[in-house]
Amino acid sequence: MLKENIAGSFLTLKLKERSKDAAVEPVKFMGHGICDNISKSVNLPTATSSSLTLHSKVMSLIDDLTFLPEDIRGVGIQISKLVPKSRTVQSPSKEKKTVDLPVCQLFSSKVPAFLGYTEYSDIKQVLQSWCQTDEPLQVDVEKVDEYFLGLIRFGDICALQDLLTFLRKELNGKGVLEWNAVFNELLGKVQRHIHGLLNGNLDIKSL
């Protein structure tokens, strides 16, 4: 898409999942065996060629599906409703923040946990309780840093941005310089990792 200078506004995720009655190991070497085909699509607000944006949308589609990662035999990502970039509404600065993501980054064998929790709704409650304490203890800050950087390695950029936005909202009302410094340092670490891995940045402002 970058080479052809085009963008798309319709994203389709296609998966091949091992059928329930199929052998765990395919008969044919490097084959996928008998599979069920899964397809899920979404209309994008605007046409884009940003891999950071497309990766986030793909992860959202994956979150809506239920499957075992080891049962996935094939992955396809299709972008359609293509238009020349000159007809898109994205700014040139955002279009530069792109990267070609390897499909293997969409899955990980280990979901990152925060204090034993893996569900994002539970993690938000823990973060909310943390923000209500008098001061940020260093041991807690290190655990939060470790979890958010783990989300980057896991590849769930959509959840990463959602949780950071939630944390910023919770701390914004405190107006305490010490808490602001903790958030800004965390955001800086995340942005550096995102830039190094994906050559882009999250659209989140510091406090």
mmCIF file with all atom_site columns, C-alpha atoms in Angstrom:
data_model
loop_
_atom_site.group_PDB
_atom_site.id
_atom_site.type_symbol
_atom_site.label_atom_id
_atom_site.label_alt_id
_atom_site.label_comp_id
_atom_site.label_asym_id
_atom_site.label_entity_id
_atom_site.label_seq_id
_atom_site.pdbx_PDB_ins_code
_atom_site.Cartn_x
_atom_site.Cartn_y
_atom_site.Cartn_z
_atom_site.occupancy
_atom_site.B_iso_or_equiv
_atom_site.pdbx_formal_charge
_atom_site.auth_seq_id
_atom_site.auth_comp_id
_atom_site.auth_asym_id
_atom_site.auth_atom_id
_atom_site.pdbx_PDB_model_num
ATOM 1   C CA . MET A 1 1   ? 0.000   0.000   0.000  1.00 0.00 ? 1   MET A CA 1
ATOM 2   C CA . LEU A 1 2   ? 2.848   2.355   0.817  1.00 0.00 ? 2   LEU A CA 1
ATOM 3   C CA . LYS A 1 3   ? 4.621   1.512   -2.422 1.00 0.00 ? 3   LYS A CA 1
ATOM 4   C CA . GLU A 1 4   ? 1.492   2.163   -4.475 1.00 0.00 ? 4   GLU A CA 1
ATOM 5   C CA . ASN A 1 5   ? 0.573   5.252   -2.404 1.00 0.00 ? 5   ASN A CA 1
ATOM 6   C CA . ILE A 1 6   ? -2.963  4.010   -1.634 1.00 0.00 ? 6   ILE A CA 1
ATOM 7   C CA . ALA A 1 7   ? -5.113  3.586   1.480  1.00 0.00 ? 7   ALA A CA 1
ATOM 8   C CA . GLY A 1 8   ? -8.113  1.424   2.353  1.00 0.00 ? 8   GLY A CA 1
ATOM 9   C CA . SER A 1 9   ? -11.228 1.783   4.503  1.00 0.00 ? 9   SER A CA 1
ATOM 10  C CA . PHE A 1 10  ? -12.494 -1.810  4.794  1.00 0.00 ? 10  PHE A CA 1
ATOM 11  C CA . LEU A 1 11  ? -10.524 -4.354  6.832  1.00 0.00 ? 11  LEU A CA 1
ATOM 12  C CA . THR A 1 12  ? -11.141 -8.105  6.746  1.00 0.00 ? 12  THR A CA 1
ATOM 13  C CA . LEU A 1 13  ? -9.512  -10.662 9.043  1.00 0.00 ? 13  LEU A CA 1
ATOM 14  C CA . LYS A 1 14  ? -9.521  -14.262 7.804  1.00 0.00 ? 14  LYS A CA 1
ATOM 15  C CA . LEU A 1 15  ? -8.518  -17.210 9.986  1.00 0.00 ? 15  LEU A CA 1
ATOM 16  C CA . LYS A 1 16  ? -8.207  -20.938 9.367  1.00 0.00 ? 16  LYS A CA 1
ATOM 17  C CA . GLU A 1 17  ? -9.026  -22.775 12.600 1.00 0.00 ? 17  GLU A CA 1
ATOM 18  C CA . ARG A 1 18  ? -8.448  -26.499 13.073 1.00 0.00 ? 18  ARG A CA 1
ATOM 19  C CA . SER A 1 19  ? -11.752 -28.354 12.871 1.00 0.00 ? 19  SER A CA 1
ATOM 20  C CA . LYS A 1 20  ? -12.838 -30.089 16.063 1.00 0.00 ? 20  LYS A CA 1
ATOM 21  C CA . ASP A 1 21  ? -12.504 -33.548 14.510 1.00 0.00 ? 21  ASP A CA 1
ATOM 22  C CA . ALA A 1 22  ? -9.228  -32.814 12.721 1.00 0.00 ? 22  ALA A CA 1
ATOM 23  C CA . ALA A 1 23  ? -5.889  -34.177 13.880 1.00 0.00 ? 23  ALA A CA 1
ATOM 24  C CA . VAL A 1 24  ? -3.764  -31.881 16.001 1.00 0.00 ? 24  VAL A CA 1
ATOM 25  C CA . GLU A 1 25  ? -0.826  -32.453 13.647 1.00 0.00 ? 25  GLU A CA 1
ATOM 26  C CA . PRO A 1 26  ? -1.727  -32.149 9.915  1.00 0.00 ? 26  PRO A CA 1
ATOM 27  C CA . VAL A 1 27  ? -0.998  -35.208 7.790  1.00 0.00 ? 27  VAL A CA 1
ATOM 28  C CA . LYS A 1 28  ? 0.834   -33.138 5.191  1.00 0.00 ? 28  LYS A CA 1
ATOM 29  C CA . PHE A 1 29  ? 4.071   -31.524 6.340  1.00 0.00 ? 29  PHE A CA 1
ATOM 30  C CA . MET A 1 30  ? 3.594   -27.727 6.627  1.00 0.00 ? 30  MET A CA 1
ATOM 31  C CA . GLY A 1 31  ? -0.061  -28.202 5.674  1.00 0.00 ? 31  GLY A CA 1
ATOM 32  C CA . HIS A 1 32  ? -3.055  -26.798 7.571  1.00 0.00 ? 32  HIS A CA 1
ATOM 33  C CA . GLY A 1 33  ? -5.230  -29.926 7.551  1.00 0.00 ? 33  GLY A CA 1
ATOM 34  C CA . ILE A 1 34  ? -9.023  -29.773 7.798  1.00 0.00 ? 34  ILE A CA 1
ATOM 35  C CA . CYS A 1 35  ? -10.023 -26.297 8.950  1.00 0.00 ? 35  CYS A CA 1
ATOM 36  C CA . ASP A 1 36  ? -13.023 -24.080 9.563  1.00 0.00 ? 36  ASP A CA 1
ATOM 37  C CA . ASN A 1 37  ? -12.820 -20.707 7.872  1.00 0.00 ? 37  ASN A CA 1
ATOM 38  C CA . ILE A 1 38  ? -13.503 -17.641 10.029 1.00 0.00 ? 38  ILE A CA 1
ATOM 39  C CA . SER A 1 39  ? -13.966 -14.156 8.595  1.00 0.00 ? 39  SER A CA 1
ATOM 40  C CA . LYS A 1 40  ? -14.648 -10.883 10.361 1.00 0.00 ? 40  LYS A CA 1
ATOM 41  C CA . SER A 1 41  ? -14.694 -7.378  8.859  1.00 0.00 ? 41  SER A CA 1
ATOM 42  C CA . VAL A 1 42  ? -14.937 -3.768  9.932  1.00 0.00 ? 42  VAL A CA 1
ATOM 43  C CA . ASN A 1 43  ? -15.456 -0.428  8.195  1.00 0.00 ? 43  ASN A CA 1
ATOM 44  C CA . LEU A 1 44  ? -12.752 2.088   9.105  1.00 0.00 ? 44  LEU A CA 1
ATOM 45  C CA . PRO A 1 45  ? -13.735 5.714   9.814  1.00 0.00 ? 45  PRO A CA 1
ATOM 46  C CA . THR A 1 46  ? -11.339 6.924   7.116  1.00 0.00 ? 46  THR A CA 1
ATOM 47  C CA . ALA A 1 47  ? -9.121  5.300   4.528  1.00 0.00 ? 47  ALA A CA 1
ATOM 48  C CA . THR A 1 48  ? -5.661  4.574   5.935  1.00 0.00 ? 48  THR A CA 1
ATOM 49  C CA . SER A 1 49  ? -2.400  2.799   5.193  1.00 0.00 ? 49  SER A CA 1
ATOM 50  C CA . SER A 1 50  ? -1.040  3.196   8.725  1.00 0.00 ? 50  SER A CA 1
ATOM 51  C CA . SER A 1 51  ? 0.062   -0.211  9.991  1.00 0.00 ? 51  SER A CA 1
ATOM 52  C CA . LEU A 1 52  ? -0.281  1.027   13.572 1.00 0.00 ? 52  LEU A CA 1
ATOM 53  C CA . THR A 1 53  ? -3.961  1.811   12.965 1.00 0.00 ? 53  THR A CA 1
ATOM 54  C CA . LEU A 1 54  ? -4.597  -1.412  11.047 1.00 0.00 ? 54  LEU A CA 1
ATOM 55  C CA . HIS A 1 55  ? -2.839  -3.479  13.711 1.00 0.00 ? 55  HIS A CA 1
ATOM 56  C CA . SER A 1 56  ? -5.049  -1.927  16.395 1.00 0.00 ? 56  SER A CA 1
ATOM 57  C CA . LYS A 1 57  ? -8.214  -2.721  14.407 1.00 0.00 ? 57  LYS A CA 1
ATOM 58  C CA . VAL A 1 58  ? -7.085  -6.292  13.748 1.00 0.00 ? 58  VAL A CA 1
ATOM 59  C CA . MET A 1 59  ? -6.514  -6.826  17.469 1.00 0.00 ? 59  MET A CA 1
ATOM 60  C CA . SER A 1 60  ? -10.039 -5.525  18.145 1.00 0.00 ? 60  SER A CA 1
ATOM 61  C CA . LEU A 1 61  ? -11.443 -8.079  15.703 1.00 0.00 ? 61  LEU A CA 1
ATOM 62  C CA . ILE A 1 62  ? -9.401  -10.841 17.336 1.00 0.00 ? 62  ILE A CA 1
ATOM 63  C CA . ASP A 1 63  ? -10.698 -9.834  20.781 1.00 0.00 ? 63  ASP A CA 1
ATOM 64  C CA . ASP A 1 64  ? -14.250 -10.479 19.528 1.00 0.00 ? 64  ASP A CA 1
ATOM 65  C CA . LEU A 1 65  ? -13.404 -14.074 18.587 1.00 0.00 ? 65  LEU A CA 1
ATOM 66  C CA . THR A 1 66  ? -12.973 -17.154 20.756 1.00 0.00 ? 66  THR A CA 1
ATOM 67  C CA . PHE A 1 67  ? -10.315 -19.695 19.770 1.00 0.00 ? 67  PHE A CA 1
ATOM 68  C CA . LEU A 1 68  ? -7.145  -21.401 20.957 1.00 0.00 ? 68  LEU A CA 1
ATOM 69  C CA . PRO A 1 69  ? -4.027  -19.844 19.382 1.00 0.00 ? 69  PRO A CA 1
ATOM 70  C CA . GLU A 1 70  ? -2.543  -23.306 18.771 1.00 0.00 ? 70  GLU A CA 1
ATOM 71  C CA . ASP A 1 71  ? -5.588  -24.216 16.642 1.00 0.00 ? 71  ASP A CA 1
ATOM 72  C CA . ILE A 1 72  ? -4.983  -21.396 14.175 1.00 0.00 ? 72  ILE A CA 1
ATOM 73  C CA . ARG A 1 73  ? -3.557  -22.778 10.928 1.00 0.00 ? 73  ARG A CA 1
ATOM 74  C CA . GLY A 1 74  ? -3.640  -19.666 8.768  1.00 0.00 ? 74  GLY A CA 1
ATOM 75  C CA . VAL A 1 75  ? -4.095  -15.897 9.010  1.00 0.00 ? 75  VAL A CA 1
ATOM 76  C CA . GLY A 1 76  ? -5.037  -13.433 6.302  1.00 0.00 ? 76  GLY A CA 1
ATOM 77  C CA . ILE A 1 77  ? -5.554  -9.678  6.463  1.00 0.00 ? 77  ILE A CA 1
ATOM 78  C CA . GLN A 1 78  ? -7.249  -7.964  3.532  1.00 0.00 ? 78  GLN A CA 1
ATOM 79  C CA . ILE A 1 79  ? -7.680  -4.227  2.954  1.00 0.00 ? 79  ILE A CA 1
ATOM 80  C CA . SER A 1 80  ? -10.268 -3.128  0.399  1.00 0.00 ? 80  SER A CA 1
ATOM 81  C CA . LYS A 1 81  ? -12.170 -0.025  -0.740 1.00 0.00 ? 81  LYS A CA 1
ATOM 82  C CA . LEU A 1 82  ? -8.834  1.374   -1.854 1.00 0.00 ? 82  LEU A CA 1
ATOM 83  C CA . VAL A 1 83  ? -8.319  5.020   -2.798 1.00 0.00 ? 83  VAL A CA 1
ATOM 84  C CA . PRO A 1 84  ? -5.264  7.145   -3.647 1.00 0.00 ? 84  PRO A CA 1
ATOM 85  C CA . LYS A 1 85  ? -3.718  8.712   -0.552 1.00 0.00 ? 85  LYS A CA 1
ATOM 86  C CA . SER A 1 86  ? -4.358  12.166  -1.948 1.00 0.00 ? 86  SER A CA 1
ATOM 87  C CA . ARG A 1 87  ? -8.074  11.516  -1.373 1.00 0.00 ? 87  ARG A CA 1
ATOM 88  C CA . THR A 1 88  ? -7.732  10.533  2.292  1.00 0.00 ? 88  THR A CA 1
ATOM 89  C CA . VAL A 1 89  ? -8.177  12.937  5.188  1.00 0.00 ? 89  VAL A CA 1
ATOM 90  C CA . GLN A 1 90  ? -5.099  11.828  7.117  1.00 0.00 ? 90  GLN A CA 1
ATOM 91  C CA . SER A 1 91  ? -2.298  14.316  7.661  1.00 0.00 ? 91  SER A CA 1
ATOM 92  C CA . PRO A 1 92  ? 1.126   13.675  6.094  1.00 0.00 ? 92  PRO A CA 1
ATOM 93  C CA . SER A 1 93  ? 2.726   13.520  9.554  1.00 0.00 ? 93  SER A CA 1
ATOM 94  C CA . LYS A 1 94  ? 0.542   10.587  10.547 1.00 0.00 ? 94  LYS A CA 1
ATOM 95  C CA . GLU A 1 95  ? 1.139   8.785   7.264  1.00 0.00 ? 95  GLU A CA 1
ATOM 96  C CA . LYS A 1 96  ? 4.877   8.727   7.995  1.00 0.00 ? 96  LYS A CA 1
ATOM 97  C CA . LYS A 1 97  ? 4.291   6.741   11.166 1.00 0.00 ? 97  LYS A CA 1
ATOM 98  C CA . THR A 1 98  ? 3.838   3.397   9.454  1.00 0.00 ? 98  THR A CA 1
ATOM 99  C CA . VAL A 1 99  ? 5.412   -0.027  9.648  1.00 0.00 ? 99  VAL A CA 1
ATOM 100 C CA . ASP A 1 100 ? 4.879   -3.440  8.091  1.00 0.00 ? 100 ASP A CA 1
ATOM 101 C CA . LEU A 1 101 ? 3.865   -5.745  10.956 1.00 0.00 ? 101 LEU A CA 1
ATOM 102 C CA . PRO A 1 102 ? 4.731   -9.437  10.757 1.00 0.00 ? 102 PRO A CA 1
ATOM 103 C CA . VAL A 1 103 ? 1.613   -11.550 11.254 1.00 0.00 ? 103 VAL A CA 1
ATOM 104 C CA . CYS A 1 104 ? 3.326   -13.513 14.043 1.00 0.00 ? 104 CYS A CA 1
ATOM 105 C CA . GLN A 1 105 ? 3.085   -10.429 16.279 1.00 0.00 ? 105 GLN A CA 1
ATOM 106 C CA . LEU A 1 106 ? -0.709  -10.744 16.341 1.00 0.00 ? 106 LEU A CA 1
ATOM 107 C CA . PHE A 1 107 ? -0.494  -13.783 18.628 1.00 0.00 ? 107 PHE A CA 1
ATOM 108 C CA . SER A 1 108 ? 1.463   -14.639 21.747 1.00 0.00 ? 108 SER A CA 1
ATOM 109 C CA . SER A 1 109 ? 1.554   -17.751 23.876 1.00 0.00 ? 109 SER A CA 1
ATOM 110 C CA . LYS A 1 110 ? 1.355   -15.740 27.090 1.00 0.00 ? 110 LYS A CA 1
ATOM 111 C CA . VAL A 1 111 ? -1.179  -13.057 27.937 1.00 0.00 ? 111 VAL A CA 1
ATOM 112 C CA . PRO A 1 112 ? 0.404   -10.428 30.227 1.00 0.00 ? 112 PRO A CA 1
ATOM 113 C CA . ALA A 1 113 ? -1.063  -10.322 33.741 1.00 0.00 ? 113 ALA A CA 1
ATOM 114 C CA . PHE A 1 114 ? -1.188  -7.478  36.235 1.00 0.00 ? 114 PHE A CA 1
ATOM 115 C CA . LEU A 1 115 ? -1.263  -8.606  39.874 1.00 0.00 ? 115 LEU A CA 1
ATOM 116 C CA . GLY A 1 116 ? -2.796  -11.883 38.717 1.00 0.00 ? 116 GLY A CA 1
ATOM 117 C CA . TYR A 1 117 ? -5.467  -10.247 36.520 1.00 0.00 ? 117 TYR A CA 1
ATOM 118 C CA . THR A 1 118 ? -5.657  -10.625 32.742 1.00 0.00 ? 118 THR A CA 1
ATOM 119 C CA . GLU A 1 119 ? -9.131  -9.169  32.045 1.00 0.00 ? 119 GLU A CA 1
ATOM 120 C CA . TYR A 1 120 ? -8.866  -5.485  31.152 1.00 0.00 ? 120 TYR A CA 1
ATOM 121 C CA . SER A 1 121 ? -12.000 -4.581  33.146 1.00 0.00 ? 121 SER A CA 1
ATOM 122 C CA . ASP A 1 122 ? -10.361 -6.016  36.292 1.00 0.00 ? 122 ASP A CA 1
ATOM 123 C CA . ILE A 1 123 ? -7.097  -4.256  35.544 1.00 0.00 ? 123 ILE A CA 1
ATOM 124 C CA . LYS A 1 124 ? -8.901  -0.924  35.196 1.00 0.00 ? 124 LYS A CA 1
ATOM 125 C CA . GLN A 1 125 ? -10.368 -1.394  38.673 1.00 0.00 ? 125 GLN A CA 1
ATOM 126 C CA . VAL A 1 126 ? -6.915  -2.112  40.103 1.00 0.00 ? 126 VAL A CA 1
ATOM 127 C CA . LEU A 1 127 ? -5.452  0.951   38.371 1.00 0.00 ? 127 LEU A CA 1
ATOM 128 C CA . GLN A 1 128 ? -8.326  3.075   39.633 1.00 0.00 ? 128 GLN A CA 1
ATOM 129 C CA . SER A 1 129 ? -7.693  1.937   43.218 1.00 0.00 ? 129 SER A CA 1
ATOM 130 C CA . TRP A 1 130 ? -3.980  2.643   42.790 1.00 0.00 ? 130 TRP A CA 1
ATOM 131 C CA . CYS A 1 131 ? -4.687  6.186   41.588 1.00 0.00 ? 131 CYS A CA 1
ATOM 132 C CA . GLN A 1 132 ? -6.730  6.830   44.729 1.00 0.00 ? 132 GLN A CA 1
ATOM 133 C CA . THR A 1 133 ? -3.758  6.211   47.042 1.00 0.00 ? 133 THR A CA 1
ATOM 134 C CA . ASP A 1 134 ? -1.882  9.149   48.560 1.00 0.00 ? 134 ASP A CA 1
ATOM 135 C CA . GLU A 1 135 ? 1.394   8.664   46.718 1.00 0.00 ? 135 GLU A CA 1
ATOM 136 C CA . PRO A 1 136 ? 2.838   6.343   44.062 1.00 0.00 ? 136 PRO A CA 1
ATOM 137 C CA . LEU A 1 137 ? 5.171   3.826   45.678 1.00 0.00 ? 137 LEU A CA 1
ATOM 138 C CA . GLN A 1 138 ? 8.180   2.830   43.585 1.00 0.00 ? 138 GLN A CA 1
ATOM 139 C CA . VAL A 1 139 ? 7.363   -0.879  43.844 1.00 0.00 ? 139 VAL A CA 1
ATOM 140 C CA . ASP A 1 140 ? 3.893   -0.223  42.401 1.00 0.00 ? 140 ASP A CA 1
ATOM 141 C CA . VAL A 1 141 ? 5.276   2.009   39.661 1.00 0.00 ? 141 VAL A CA 1
ATOM 142 C CA . GLU A 1 142 ? 7.654   -0.767  38.582 1.00 0.00 ? 142 GLU A CA 1
ATOM 143 C CA . LYS A 1 143 ? 4.779   -3.286  38.398 1.00 0.00 ? 143 LYS A CA 1
ATOM 144 C CA . VAL A 1 144 ? 2.695   -0.898  36.286 1.00 0.00 ? 144 VAL A CA 1
ATOM 145 C CA . ASP A 1 145 ? 5.658   -0.222  33.969 1.00 0.00 ? 145 ASP A CA 1
ATOM 146 C CA . GLU A 1 146 ? 6.307   -3.935  33.567 1.00 0.00 ? 146 GLU A CA 1
ATOM 147 C CA . TYR A 1 147 ? 2.672   -4.653  32.687 1.00 0.00 ? 147 TYR A CA 1
ATOM 148 C CA . PHE A 1 148 ? 2.328   -1.897  30.085 1.00 0.00 ? 148 PHE A CA 1
ATOM 149 C CA . LEU A 1 149 ? 5.598   -2.835  28.389 1.00 0.00 ? 149 LEU A CA 1
ATOM 150 C CA . GLY A 1 150 ? 4.379   -6.448  28.422 1.00 0.00 ? 150 GLY A CA 1
ATOM 151 C CA . LEU A 1 151 ? 1.297   -5.355  26.468 1.00 0.00 ? 151 LEU A CA 1
ATOM 152 C CA . ILE A 1 152 ? 3.592   -4.043  23.745 1.00 0.00 ? 152 ILE A CA 1
ATOM 153 C CA . ARG A 1 153 ? 5.429   -7.374  23.546 1.00 0.00 ? 153 ARG A CA 1
ATOM 154 C CA . PHE A 1 154 ? 2.081   -9.160  23.463 1.00 0.00 ? 154 PHE A CA 1
ATOM 155 C CA . GLY A 1 155 ? 1.036   -6.935  20.581 1.00 0.00 ? 155 GLY A CA 1
ATOM 156 C CA . ASP A 1 156 ? -2.279  -5.633  21.950 1.00 0.00 ? 156 ASP A CA 1
ATOM 157 C CA . ILE A 1 157 ? -1.803  -1.979  20.999 1.00 0.00 ? 157 ILE A CA 1
ATOM 158 C CA . CYS A 1 158 ? -5.539  -1.286  21.167 1.00 0.00 ? 158 CYS A CA 1
ATOM 159 C CA . ALA A 1 159 ? -5.731  -2.343  24.833 1.00 0.00 ? 159 ALA A CA 1
ATOM 160 C CA . LEU A 1 160 ? -2.488  -0.499  25.552 1.00 0.00 ? 160 LEU A CA 1
ATOM 161 C CA . GLN A 1 161 ? -3.912  2.786   24.286 1.00 0.00 ? 161 GLN A CA 1
ATOM 162 C CA . ASP A 1 162 ? -7.238  2.209   26.045 1.00 0.00 ? 162 ASP A CA 1
ATOM 163 C CA . LEU A 1 163 ? -5.614  1.523   29.428 1.00 0.00 ? 163 LEU A CA 1
ATOM 164 C CA . LEU A 1 164 ? -3.192  4.434   29.123 1.00 0.00 ? 164 LEU A CA 1
ATOM 165 C CA . THR A 1 165 ? -6.065  6.765   28.242 1.00 0.00 ? 165 THR A CA 1
ATOM 166 C CA . PHE A 1 166 ? -8.005  5.437   31.243 1.00 0.00 ? 166 PHE A CA 1
ATOM 167 C CA . LEU A 1 167 ? -5.012  5.945   33.550 1.00 0.00 ? 167 LEU A CA 1
ATOM 168 C CA . ARG A 1 168 ? -4.456  9.476   32.258 1.00 0.00 ? 168 ARG A CA 1
ATOM 169 C CA . LYS A 1 169 ? -8.114  10.334  32.887 1.00 0.00 ? 169 LYS A CA 1
ATOM 170 C CA . GLU A 1 170 ? -7.921  9.010   36.447 1.00 0.00 ? 170 GLU A CA 1
ATOM 171 C CA . LEU A 1 171 ? -4.749  10.964  37.244 1.00 0.00 ? 171 LEU A CA 1
ATOM 172 C CA . ASN A 1 172 ? -5.776  14.135  35.444 1.00 0.00 ? 172 ASN A CA 1
ATOM 173 C CA . GLY A 1 173 ? -8.273  14.940  38.219 1.00 0.00 ? 173 GLY A CA 1
ATOM 174 C CA . LYS A 1 174 ? -5.682  14.598  40.976 1.00 0.00 ? 174 LYS A CA 1
ATOM 175 C CA . GLY A 1 175 ? -3.538  17.469  39.767 1.00 0.00 ? 175 GLY A CA 1
ATOM 176 C CA . VAL A 1 176 ? -0.589  16.216  41.813 1.00 0.00 ? 176 VAL A CA 1
ATOM 177 C CA . LEU A 1 177 ? 2.850   16.816  40.285 1.00 0.00 ? 177 LEU A CA 1
ATOM 178 C CA . GLU A 1 178 ? 4.286   13.549  41.630 1.00 0.00 ? 178 GLU A CA 1
ATOM 179 C CA . TRP A 1 179 ? 1.526   11.495  40.016 1.00 0.00 ? 179 TRP A CA 1
ATOM 180 C CA . ASN A 1 180 ? 1.826   13.481  36.778 1.00 0.00 ? 180 ASN A CA 1
ATOM 181 C CA . ALA A 1 181 ? 5.548   12.719  36.694 1.00 0.00 ? 181 ALA A CA 1
ATOM 182 C CA . VAL A 1 182 ? 4.865   8.985   37.135 1.00 0.00 ? 182 VAL A CA 1
ATOM 183 C CA . PHE A 1 183 ? 2.405   8.955   34.233 1.00 0.00 ? 183 PHE A CA 1
ATOM 184 C CA . ASN A 1 184 ? 4.629   11.036  31.963 1.00 0.00 ? 184 ASN A CA 1
ATOM 185 C CA . GLU A 1 185 ? 7.613   8.749   32.626 1.00 0.00 ? 185 GLU A CA 1
ATOM 186 C CA . LEU A 1 186 ? 5.471   5.666   31.895 1.00 0.00 ? 186 LEU A CA 1
ATOM 187 C CA . LEU A 1 187 ? 4.117   7.248   28.702 1.00 0.00 ? 187 LEU A CA 1
ATOM 188 C CA . GLY A 1 188 ? 7.645   8.116   27.623 1.00 0.00 ? 188 GLY A CA 1
ATOM 189 C CA . LYS A 1 189 ? 8.812   4.521   28.072 1.00 0.00 ? 189 LYS A CA 1
ATOM 190 C CA . VAL A 1 190 ? 5.807   3.195   26.152 1.00 0.00 ? 190 VAL A CA 1
ATOM 191 C CA . GLN A 1 191 ? 6.265   5.665   23.299 1.00 0.00 ? 191 GLN A CA 1
ATOM 192 C CA . ARG A 1 192 ? 9.964   4.799   22.984 1.00 0.00 ? 192 ARG A CA 1
ATOM 193 C CA . HIS A 1 193 ? 9.153   1.078   22.804 1.00 0.00 ? 193 HIS A CA 1
ATOM 194 C CA . ILE A 1 194 ? 6.334   1.671   20.313 1.00 0.00 ? 194 ILE A CA 1
ATOM 195 C CA . HIS A 1 195 ? 8.576   3.803   18.145 1.00 0.00 ? 195 HIS A CA 1
ATOM 196 C CA . GLY A 1 196 ? 11.378  1.263   18.267 1.00 0.00 ? 196 GLY A CA 1
ATOM 197 C CA . LEU A 1 197 ? 9.109   -1.686  17.466 1.00 0.00 ? 197 LEU A CA 1
ATOM 198 C CA . LEU A 1 198 ? 6.461   -0.151  15.206 1.00 0.00 ? 198 LEU A CA 1
ATOM 199 C CA . ASN A 1 199 ? 8.059   3.140   14.115 1.00 0.00 ? 199 ASN A CA 1
ATOM 200 C CA . GLY A 1 200 ? 4.986   5.043   15.348 1.00 0.00 ? 200 GLY A CA 1
ATOM 201 C CA . ASN A 1 201 ? 3.515   6.691   18.424 1.00 0.00 ? 201 ASN A CA 1
ATOM 202 C CA . LEU A 1 202 ? 0.295   6.458   20.409 1.00 0.00 ? 202 LEU A CA 1
ATOM 203 C CA . ASP A 1 203 ? -2.028  9.455   20.259 1.00 0.00 ? 203 ASP A CA 1
ATOM 204 C CA . ILE A 1 204 ? -1.880  10.212  23.994 1.00 0.00 ? 204 ILE A CA 1
ATOM 205 C CA . LYS A 1 205 ? -0.737  13.499  25.542 1.00 0.00 ? 205 LYS A CA 1
ATOM 206 C CA . SER A 1 206 ? 1.345   13.792  28.690 1.00 0.00 ? 206 SER A CA 1
ATOM 207 C CA . LEU A 1 207 ? -0.023  15.373  31.866 1.00 0.00 ? 207 LEU A CA 1
#
